XYZ file of C-alpha atoms in Angstrom:
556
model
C -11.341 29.720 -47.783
C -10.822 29.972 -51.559
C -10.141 26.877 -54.021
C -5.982 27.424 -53.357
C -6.341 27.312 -49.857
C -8.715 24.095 -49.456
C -6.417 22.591 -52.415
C -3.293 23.064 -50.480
C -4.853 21.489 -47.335
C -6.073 18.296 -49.265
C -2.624 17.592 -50.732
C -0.879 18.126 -47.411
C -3.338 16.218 -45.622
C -2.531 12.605 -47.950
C 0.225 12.459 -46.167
C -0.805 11.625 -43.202
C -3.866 9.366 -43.263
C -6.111 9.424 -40.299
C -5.189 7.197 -37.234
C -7.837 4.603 -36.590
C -7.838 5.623 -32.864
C -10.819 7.909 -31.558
C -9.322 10.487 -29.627
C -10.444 13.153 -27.380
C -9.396 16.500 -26.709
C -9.698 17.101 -23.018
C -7.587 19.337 -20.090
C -3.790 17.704 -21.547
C -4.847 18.054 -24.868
C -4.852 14.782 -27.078
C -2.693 12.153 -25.906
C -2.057 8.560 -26.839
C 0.692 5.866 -28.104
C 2.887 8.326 -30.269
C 2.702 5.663 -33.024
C -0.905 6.504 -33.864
C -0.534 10.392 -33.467
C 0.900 12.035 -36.562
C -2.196 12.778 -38.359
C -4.103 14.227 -35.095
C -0.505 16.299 -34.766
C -0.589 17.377 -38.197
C -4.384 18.538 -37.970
C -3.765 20.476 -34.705
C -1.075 22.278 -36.680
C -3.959 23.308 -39.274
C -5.911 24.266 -35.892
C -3.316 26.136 -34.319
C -3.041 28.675 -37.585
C -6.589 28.769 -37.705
C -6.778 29.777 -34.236
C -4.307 32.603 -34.627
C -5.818 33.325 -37.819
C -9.019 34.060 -35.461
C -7.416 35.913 -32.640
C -4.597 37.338 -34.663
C -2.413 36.401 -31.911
C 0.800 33.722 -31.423
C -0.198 30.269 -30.469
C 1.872 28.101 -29.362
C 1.694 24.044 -29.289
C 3.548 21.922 -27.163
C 4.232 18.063 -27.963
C 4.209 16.316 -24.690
C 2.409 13.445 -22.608
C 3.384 15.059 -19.351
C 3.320 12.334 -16.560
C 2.844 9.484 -18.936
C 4.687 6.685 -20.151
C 7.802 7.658 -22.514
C 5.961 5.446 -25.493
C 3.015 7.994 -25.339
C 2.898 11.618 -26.752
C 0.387 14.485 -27.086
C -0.475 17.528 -27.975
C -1.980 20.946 -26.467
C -2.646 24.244 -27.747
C -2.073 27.525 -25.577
C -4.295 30.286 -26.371
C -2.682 34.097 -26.909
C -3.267 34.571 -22.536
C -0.494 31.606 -22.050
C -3.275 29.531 -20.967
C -5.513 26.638 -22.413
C -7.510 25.980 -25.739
C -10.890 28.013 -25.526
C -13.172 25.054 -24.295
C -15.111 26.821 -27.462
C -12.846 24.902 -29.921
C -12.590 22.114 -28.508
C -15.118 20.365 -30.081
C -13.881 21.557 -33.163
C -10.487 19.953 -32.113
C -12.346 16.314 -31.922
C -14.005 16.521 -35.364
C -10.734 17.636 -37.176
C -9.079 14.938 -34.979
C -11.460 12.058 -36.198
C -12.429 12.860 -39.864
C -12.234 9.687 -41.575
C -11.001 11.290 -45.168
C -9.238 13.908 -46.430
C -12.342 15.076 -48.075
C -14.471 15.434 -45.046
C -11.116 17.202 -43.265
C -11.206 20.017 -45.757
C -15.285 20.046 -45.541
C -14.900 20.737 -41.854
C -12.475 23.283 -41.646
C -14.226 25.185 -44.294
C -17.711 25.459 -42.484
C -16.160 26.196 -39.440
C -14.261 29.318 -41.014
C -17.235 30.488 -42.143
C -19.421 29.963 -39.101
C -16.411 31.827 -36.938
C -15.566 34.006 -39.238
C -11.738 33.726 -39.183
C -10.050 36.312 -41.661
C -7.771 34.977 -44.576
C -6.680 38.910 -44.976
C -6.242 39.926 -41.746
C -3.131 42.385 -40.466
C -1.117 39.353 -39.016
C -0.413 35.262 -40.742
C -0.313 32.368 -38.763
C 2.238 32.983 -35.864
C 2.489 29.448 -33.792
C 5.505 28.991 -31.477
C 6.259 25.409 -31.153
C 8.111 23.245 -27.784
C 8.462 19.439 -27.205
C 9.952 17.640 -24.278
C 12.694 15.295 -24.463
C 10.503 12.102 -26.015
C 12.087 10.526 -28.427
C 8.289 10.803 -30.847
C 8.836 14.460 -30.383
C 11.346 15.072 -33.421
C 9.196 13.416 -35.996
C 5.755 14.339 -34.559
C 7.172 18.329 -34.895
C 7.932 17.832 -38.142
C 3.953 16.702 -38.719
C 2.600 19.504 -36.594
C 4.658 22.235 -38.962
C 2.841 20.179 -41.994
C -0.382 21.764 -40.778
C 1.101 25.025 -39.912
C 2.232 25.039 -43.219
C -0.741 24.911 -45.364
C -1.620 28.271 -44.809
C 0.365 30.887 -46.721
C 2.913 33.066 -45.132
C 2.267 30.584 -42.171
C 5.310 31.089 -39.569
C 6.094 28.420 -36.973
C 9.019 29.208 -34.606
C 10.546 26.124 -33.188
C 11.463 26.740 -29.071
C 13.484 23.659 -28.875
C 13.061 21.065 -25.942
C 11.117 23.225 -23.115
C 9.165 22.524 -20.154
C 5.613 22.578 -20.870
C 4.923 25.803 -18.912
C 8.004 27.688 -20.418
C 6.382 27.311 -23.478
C 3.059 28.924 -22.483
C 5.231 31.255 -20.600
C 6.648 32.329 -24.355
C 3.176 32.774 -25.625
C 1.510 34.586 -23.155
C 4.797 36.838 -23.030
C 5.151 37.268 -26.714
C 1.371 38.376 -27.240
C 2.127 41.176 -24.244
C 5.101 42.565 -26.110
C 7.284 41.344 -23.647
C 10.596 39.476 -24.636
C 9.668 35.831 -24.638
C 13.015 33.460 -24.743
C 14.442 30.779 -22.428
C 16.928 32.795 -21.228
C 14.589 35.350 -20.668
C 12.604 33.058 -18.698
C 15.535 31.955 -16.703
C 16.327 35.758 -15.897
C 12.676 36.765 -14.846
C 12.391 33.572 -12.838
C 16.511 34.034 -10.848
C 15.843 37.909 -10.258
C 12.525 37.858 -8.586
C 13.530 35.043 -6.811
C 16.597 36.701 -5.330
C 14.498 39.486 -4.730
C 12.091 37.689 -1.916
C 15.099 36.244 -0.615
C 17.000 39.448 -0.335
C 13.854 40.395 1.741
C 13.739 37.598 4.068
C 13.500 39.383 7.409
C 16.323 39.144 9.866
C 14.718 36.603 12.235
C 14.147 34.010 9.913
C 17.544 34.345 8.311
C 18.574 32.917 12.146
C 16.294 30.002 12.026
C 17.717 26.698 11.702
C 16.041 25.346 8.609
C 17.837 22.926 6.899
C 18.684 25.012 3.601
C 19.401 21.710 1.783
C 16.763 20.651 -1.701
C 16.491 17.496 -3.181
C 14.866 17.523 -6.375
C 13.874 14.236 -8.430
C 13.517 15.428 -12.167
C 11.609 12.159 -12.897
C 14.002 11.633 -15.990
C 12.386 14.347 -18.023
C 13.450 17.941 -19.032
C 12.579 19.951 -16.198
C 15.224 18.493 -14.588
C 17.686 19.526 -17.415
C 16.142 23.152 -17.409
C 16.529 23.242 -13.109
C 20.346 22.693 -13.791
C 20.260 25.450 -16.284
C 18.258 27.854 -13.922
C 21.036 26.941 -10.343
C 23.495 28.573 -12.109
C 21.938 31.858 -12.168
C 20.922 31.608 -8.461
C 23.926 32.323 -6.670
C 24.792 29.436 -4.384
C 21.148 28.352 -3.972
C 21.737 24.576 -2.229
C 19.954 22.238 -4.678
C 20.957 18.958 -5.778
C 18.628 17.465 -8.981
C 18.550 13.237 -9.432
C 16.896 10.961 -12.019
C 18.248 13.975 -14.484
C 17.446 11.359 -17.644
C 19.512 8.585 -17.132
C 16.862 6.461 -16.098
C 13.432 6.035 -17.809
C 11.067 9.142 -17.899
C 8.144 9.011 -14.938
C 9.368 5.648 -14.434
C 9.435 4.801 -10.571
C 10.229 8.342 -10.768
C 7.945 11.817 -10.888
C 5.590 14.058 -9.164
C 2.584 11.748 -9.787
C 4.492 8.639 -9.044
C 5.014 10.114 -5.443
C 2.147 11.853 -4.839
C -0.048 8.992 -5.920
C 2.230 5.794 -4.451
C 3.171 8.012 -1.786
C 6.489 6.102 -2.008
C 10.166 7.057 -2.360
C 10.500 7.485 -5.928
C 13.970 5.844 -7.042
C 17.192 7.357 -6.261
C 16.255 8.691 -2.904
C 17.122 6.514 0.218
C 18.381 6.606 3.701
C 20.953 9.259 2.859
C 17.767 11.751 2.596
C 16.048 11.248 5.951
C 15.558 14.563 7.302
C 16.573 16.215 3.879
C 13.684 18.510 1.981
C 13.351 16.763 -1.357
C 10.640 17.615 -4.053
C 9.361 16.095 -7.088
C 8.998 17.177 -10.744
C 6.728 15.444 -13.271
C 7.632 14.763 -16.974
C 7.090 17.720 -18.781
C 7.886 20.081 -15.220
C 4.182 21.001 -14.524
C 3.058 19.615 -11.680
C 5.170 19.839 -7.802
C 5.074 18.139 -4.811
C 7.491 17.663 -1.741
C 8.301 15.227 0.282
C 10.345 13.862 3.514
C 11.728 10.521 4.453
C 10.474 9.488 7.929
C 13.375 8.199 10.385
C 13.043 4.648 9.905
C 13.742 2.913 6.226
C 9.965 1.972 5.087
C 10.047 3.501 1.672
C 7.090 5.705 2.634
C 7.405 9.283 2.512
C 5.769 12.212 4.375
C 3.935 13.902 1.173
C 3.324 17.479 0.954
C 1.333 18.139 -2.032
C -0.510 20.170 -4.187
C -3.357 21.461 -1.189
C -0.281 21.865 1.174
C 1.473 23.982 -1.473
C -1.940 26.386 -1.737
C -2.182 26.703 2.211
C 1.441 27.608 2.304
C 1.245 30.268 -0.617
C -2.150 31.655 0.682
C -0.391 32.096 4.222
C 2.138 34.570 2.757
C -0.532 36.158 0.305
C -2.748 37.062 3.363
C -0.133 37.952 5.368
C 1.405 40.425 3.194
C -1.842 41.831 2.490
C -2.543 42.256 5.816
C 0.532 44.277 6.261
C -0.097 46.433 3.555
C -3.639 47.184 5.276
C -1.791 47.916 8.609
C -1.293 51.335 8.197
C -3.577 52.863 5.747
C -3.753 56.832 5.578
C -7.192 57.892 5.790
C -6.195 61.113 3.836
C -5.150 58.930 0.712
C -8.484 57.792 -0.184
C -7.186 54.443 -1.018
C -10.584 52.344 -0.288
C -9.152 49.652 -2.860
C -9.750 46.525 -0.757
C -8.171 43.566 -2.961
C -9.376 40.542 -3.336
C -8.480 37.367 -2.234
C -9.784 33.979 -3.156
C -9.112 30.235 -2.907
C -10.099 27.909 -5.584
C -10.201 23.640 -5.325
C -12.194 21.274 -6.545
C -14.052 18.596 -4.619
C -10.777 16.255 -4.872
C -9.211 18.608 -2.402
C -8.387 16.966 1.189
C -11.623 18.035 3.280
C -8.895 18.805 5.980
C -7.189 21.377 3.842
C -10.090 23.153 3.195
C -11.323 23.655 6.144
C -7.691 24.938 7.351
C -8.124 27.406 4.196
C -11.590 28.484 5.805
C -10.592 28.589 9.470
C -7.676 31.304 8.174
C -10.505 33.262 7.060
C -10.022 32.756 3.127
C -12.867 32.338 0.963
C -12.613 29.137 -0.595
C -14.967 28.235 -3.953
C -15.176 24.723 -5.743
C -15.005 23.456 -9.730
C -15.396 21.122 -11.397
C -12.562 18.627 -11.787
C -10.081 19.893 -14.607
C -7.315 23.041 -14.338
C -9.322 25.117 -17.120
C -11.985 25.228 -14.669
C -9.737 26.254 -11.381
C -8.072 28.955 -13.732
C -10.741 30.679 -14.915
C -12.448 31.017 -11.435
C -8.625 32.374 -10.136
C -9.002 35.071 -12.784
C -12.014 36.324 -11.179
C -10.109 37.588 -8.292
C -7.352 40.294 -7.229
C -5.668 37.190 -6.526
C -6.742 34.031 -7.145
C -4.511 30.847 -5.819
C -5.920 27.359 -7.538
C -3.887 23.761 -7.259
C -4.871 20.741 -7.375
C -3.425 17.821 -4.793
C -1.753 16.192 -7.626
C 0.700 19.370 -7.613
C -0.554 21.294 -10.464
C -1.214 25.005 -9.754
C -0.448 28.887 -9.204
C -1.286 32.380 -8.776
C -3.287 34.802 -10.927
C -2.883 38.825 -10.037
C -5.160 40.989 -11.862
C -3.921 44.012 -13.966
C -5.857 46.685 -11.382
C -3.911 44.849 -7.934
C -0.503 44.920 -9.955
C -0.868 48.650 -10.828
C -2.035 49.428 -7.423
C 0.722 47.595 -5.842
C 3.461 49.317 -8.110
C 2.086 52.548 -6.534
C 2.623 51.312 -3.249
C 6.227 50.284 -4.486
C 6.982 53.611 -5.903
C 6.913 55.525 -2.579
C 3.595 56.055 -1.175
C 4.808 54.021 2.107
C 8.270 54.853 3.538
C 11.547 53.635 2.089
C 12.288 50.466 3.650
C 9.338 50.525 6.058
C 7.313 47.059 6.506
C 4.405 47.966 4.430
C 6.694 48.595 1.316
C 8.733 45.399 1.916
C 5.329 43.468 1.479
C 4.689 45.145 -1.390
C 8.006 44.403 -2.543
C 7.335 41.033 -1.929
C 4.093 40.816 -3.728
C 5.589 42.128 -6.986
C 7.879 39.952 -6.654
C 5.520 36.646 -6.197
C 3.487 38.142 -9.251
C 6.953 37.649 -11.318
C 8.425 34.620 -10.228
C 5.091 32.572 -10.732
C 4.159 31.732 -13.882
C 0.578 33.199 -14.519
C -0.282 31.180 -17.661
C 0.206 27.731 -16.064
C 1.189 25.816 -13.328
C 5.011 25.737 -13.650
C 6.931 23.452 -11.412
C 10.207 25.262 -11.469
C 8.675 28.769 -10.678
C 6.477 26.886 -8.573
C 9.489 25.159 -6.573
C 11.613 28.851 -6.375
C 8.407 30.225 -4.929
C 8.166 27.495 -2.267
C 11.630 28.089 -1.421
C 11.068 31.918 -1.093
C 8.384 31.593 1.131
C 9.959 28.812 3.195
C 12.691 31.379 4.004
C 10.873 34.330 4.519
C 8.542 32.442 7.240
C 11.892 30.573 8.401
C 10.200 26.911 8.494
C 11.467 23.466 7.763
C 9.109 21.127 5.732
C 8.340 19.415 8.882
C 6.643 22.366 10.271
C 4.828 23.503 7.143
C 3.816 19.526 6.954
C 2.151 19.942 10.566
C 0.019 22.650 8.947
C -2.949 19.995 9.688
C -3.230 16.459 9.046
C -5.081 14.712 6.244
C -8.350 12.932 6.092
C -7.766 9.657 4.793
C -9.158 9.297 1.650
C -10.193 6.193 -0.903
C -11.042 6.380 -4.701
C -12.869 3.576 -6.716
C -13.995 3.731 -10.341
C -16.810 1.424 -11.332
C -17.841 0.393 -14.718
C -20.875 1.050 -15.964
C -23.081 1.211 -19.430
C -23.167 4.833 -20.021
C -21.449 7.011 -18.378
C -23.673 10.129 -19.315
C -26.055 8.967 -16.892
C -24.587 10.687 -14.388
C -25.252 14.245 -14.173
C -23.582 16.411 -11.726
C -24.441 19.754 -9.903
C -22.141 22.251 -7.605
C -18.768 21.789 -8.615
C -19.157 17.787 -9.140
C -20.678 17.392 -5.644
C -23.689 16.672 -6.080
C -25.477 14.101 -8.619
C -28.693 15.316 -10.345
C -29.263 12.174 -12.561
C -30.230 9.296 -11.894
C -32.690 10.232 -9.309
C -32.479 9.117 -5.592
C -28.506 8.164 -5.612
C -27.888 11.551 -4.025
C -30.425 10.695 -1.464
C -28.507 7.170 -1.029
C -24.782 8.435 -1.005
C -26.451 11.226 2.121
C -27.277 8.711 4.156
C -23.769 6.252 3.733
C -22.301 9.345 4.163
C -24.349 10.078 7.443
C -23.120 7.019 9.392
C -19.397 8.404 8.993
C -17.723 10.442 11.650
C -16.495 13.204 8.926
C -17.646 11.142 6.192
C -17.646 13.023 2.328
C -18.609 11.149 -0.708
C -18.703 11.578 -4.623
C -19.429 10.241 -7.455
C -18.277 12.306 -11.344
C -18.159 10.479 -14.621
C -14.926 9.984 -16.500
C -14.450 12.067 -19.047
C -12.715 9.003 -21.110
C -13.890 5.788 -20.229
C -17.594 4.650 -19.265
C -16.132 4.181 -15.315
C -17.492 6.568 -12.771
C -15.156 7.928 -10.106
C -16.288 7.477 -6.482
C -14.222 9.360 -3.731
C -14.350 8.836 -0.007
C -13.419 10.029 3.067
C -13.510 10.137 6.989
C -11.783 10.333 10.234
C -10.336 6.989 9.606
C -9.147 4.558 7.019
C -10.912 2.164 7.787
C -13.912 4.322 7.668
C -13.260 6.018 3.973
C -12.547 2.315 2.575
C -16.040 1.082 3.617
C -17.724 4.360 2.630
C -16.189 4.341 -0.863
C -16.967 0.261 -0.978
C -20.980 0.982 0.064
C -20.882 4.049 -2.345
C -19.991 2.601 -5.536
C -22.466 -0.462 -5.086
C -25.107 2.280 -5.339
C -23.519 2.909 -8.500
C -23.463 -0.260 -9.801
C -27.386 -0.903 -7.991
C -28.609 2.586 -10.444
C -26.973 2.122 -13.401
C -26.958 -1.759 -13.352
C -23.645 -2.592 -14.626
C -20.327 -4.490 -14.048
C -18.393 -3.836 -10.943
C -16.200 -2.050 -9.278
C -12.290 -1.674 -9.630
């Protein structure tokens, strides 16, 4: 950087002195009370031009705390693929994020431009596109973000407006493919594909008696204003969307409210018994469904995140399998594509060995969606989600153009083979391949619901669920726990493998973890077996071994 350049980033960066707050740039970005965030904001402006400075490439930040509280905000950065920060820069992120002066700001960013070589002159400036949900922080803590933008010259930001969190990835992965990259083009890609798989529903489930109704609880945040925006373009589709922002955002309300209370989130009673309802988090990135059992308990019958895998690898595989029906041995096709499953060791034991007993390969990473993404990439199609309802589909760029071939006419107009193909294309559109997207997510569910012709109660009975029990326990240091095999297995300290074995042992399906948090000095300890009972008293005798190694505190 020349004298101009750090000059223009000192000045800017007196006006907003550093928060006192240590923060940490993990899987949602940075996140905290949105009264300490505009400096970290402003600085991850200066990152994101940096960043596109680097890969000469849009970027795109989006202002949002997702499932939190409405009093908290954050900040992530999408990368020119639609999808995370480069875990490369991250720790970059935390130093800019914590310099204590504006001094040793400026110091920083100049020795990392030099160690990564990022090009003042390149062909391209800065080119960040810029979303925030409907928080009332977002307004002012834009405003700081386009600071940072803003120090470098010919900078341009390009404010999206109030978006989902996935639209706006959806933008940036779009944009940096040539491809137009609006909402309404969003909306369009999203309502035609989707019409498409319905238009291809096969005669004998359009006869079924599912009950065609969706609720959908917006938990007070904008992907319920964006699902009202997206009915209208598909034609008659039954859906009804509550807590639509009246109430508070995630508030008794929300994907991760349900899927972790397992309760009826509010505005949903005895009205809905029967009825499919699903839920949406804050910033519309995470999905799960849910029934109300016959009797008024305020439980619910969850389907989540591992339910919503099994039920998109189903139609994957079964579509693929048609395609395979027929294959001419005089084409020389031998393109076998593949197709893998990816969890990580939170996943339901009883889900995954559902996924295995269909015959799917099914791999394990470590906790965190940057992981489960880039493992999905290495397949022809790679289906990730995590139980909390975060998730989708990746199709590589070799099984798309293969499977426009067998679009454009090598099977027989209308014949089975070049439905499923149909359908595949189709899938590869509607889901959003940068992110998990709750909206494209929820049309997708819908889709494949009608095309297999089930109610929620049968795609519920897929199996039944281990019961399951998570502690955290506090300890000293959490670094000294070291983990192996996708979290699964604990290195350091010595013998507490050994130990968690043999509780594990006396458990009729017992399976036991332990990870470290990756923000407090608690360690996680998950449980489970063939009864409640069971998994409560194997997570209990697991995380006194914890506190018995690393001699500290207790659990909670």
């Amino acid at each position: 950087m020349d004298e101009r350049q750090k000059s223009l980033i000192l000045n800017s960066s007196l006006l907003y002195p550093p928060s006192q707050v240590k923060l940490s740039y993990g899987t949602a970005g940075f996140r905290a009370d949105a009264s300490v965030l505009q400096s970290t904001v402003y600085r991850v402006g200066i990152l994101a031009a940096l960043r596109s400075l680097k890969t000469q490439s849009a970027i795109g930040l989006m202002i949002t705390a997702s499932h939190n509280q409405v009093s908290h905000n954050g900040i992530k950065v999408a990368d020119p693929s639609g999808g995370m920060l480069t875990q490369d820069w991250e720790p970059f992120a935390d130093a800019i994020a914590n310099a204590s002066t504006p001094q040793d700001l400026v110091q920083l960013i100049d020795e990392f431009v030099k160690r990564e070589n990022i090009p003042f002159d390149g062909v391209k400036s800065p080119e960040i596109l810029l979303g925030r949900d409907t928080r009332p922080s977002g307004e002012s803590l834009l405003e700081a973000a386009k600071q940072g933008i803003h120090c470098f010259v010919g900078a341009l930001s390009h404010d999206m407006g109030i978006l989902t969190t996935p639209q706006l990835h959806w933008m940036v992965r779009s944009r940096n493919r040539g491809l137009k990259a609006t909402e309404l083009d969003y909306f369009e890609l999203l309502s035609s594909s989707f019409r498409c798989l319905i238009d291809l529903i096969p005669n004998a489930s359009k006869l079924s008696d599912t009950n065609d109704k969706l609720v959908v609880d917006g938990a007070n945040g904008v992907g319920a204003h964006k699902l009202e925006l997206l009915k209208k373009k598909l034609n008659g589709f039954d859906i009804e969307v509550r807590n639509s922002g009246k109430g508070v955002l995630n508030e008794g309300v929300g994907a991760d409210y349900v899927q972790k209370e397992k309760v009826v989130p509010q505005g949903f009673g005895s009205q809905d018994i029967g009825v499919r309802c699903a839920s949406l988090d804050g910033d519309a990135d995470r999905l799960v469904y849910f029934s109300l059992p016959s009797e008024d308990s305020g439980k619910i019958d969850l389907v989540d995140g591992d339910k919503i895998l099994s039920l998109f690898a189903i139609f994957v595989k079964d579509q693929l399998s048609i395609l395979n029906e027929e294959r001419d041995e005089n084409t020389k096709d031998n393109y076998q594509p593949c197709l893998g499953v990816v969890q990580t060791a939170y996943a339901n034991g009883a889900s995954t060995d559902y996924l295995k007993g269909l015959g799917l390969e099914v791999v394990f990473t470590p906790t965190g969606v940057k992981y489960l993404h880039e493992k999905a990439a290495e397949y022809d199609i790679g289906i990730y989600f995590e139980a909390n309802g975060h998730g989708t589909i990746l199709f590589s760029e070799r099984f798309l153009s293969w499977l426009e071939q067998k679009c454009n006419g090598l099977y027989s107009k209308g014949s089975e083979q070049q439905k499923a193909a149909f359908r595949l294309l189709a899938v590869s559109k509607l889901i959003n391949q940068a992110v998990g997207d709750a909206l494209s997510g929820l049309l997708l569910v819908e889709a494949i619901l009608g095309n297999m012709g089930w109610s929620i109660h049968r795609w519920k009975e897929l199996y039944h669920d281990l019961p399951s029990k998570q502690l955290k326990v506090k300890v000293a240091d959490r670094t000294a726990v070291v983990t192996a095999n996708a979290e699964t297995v604990v290195v350091r300290p010595p013998g507490i493998q050994e130990a968690i074995n043999a509780d594990v042992a006396k458990h009729s399906r017992g399976r036991s973890f332990i990870r470290p948090s990756g923000t407090e000095d608690v360690i996680r300890v998950y449980a489970e077996a063939s009864t409640q009972e069971a998994a409560d008293d194997l997570a209990n005798s697991v995380a006194k071994l914890v506190d018995r190694f690393l001699g500290y505190g207790g659990s909670g």
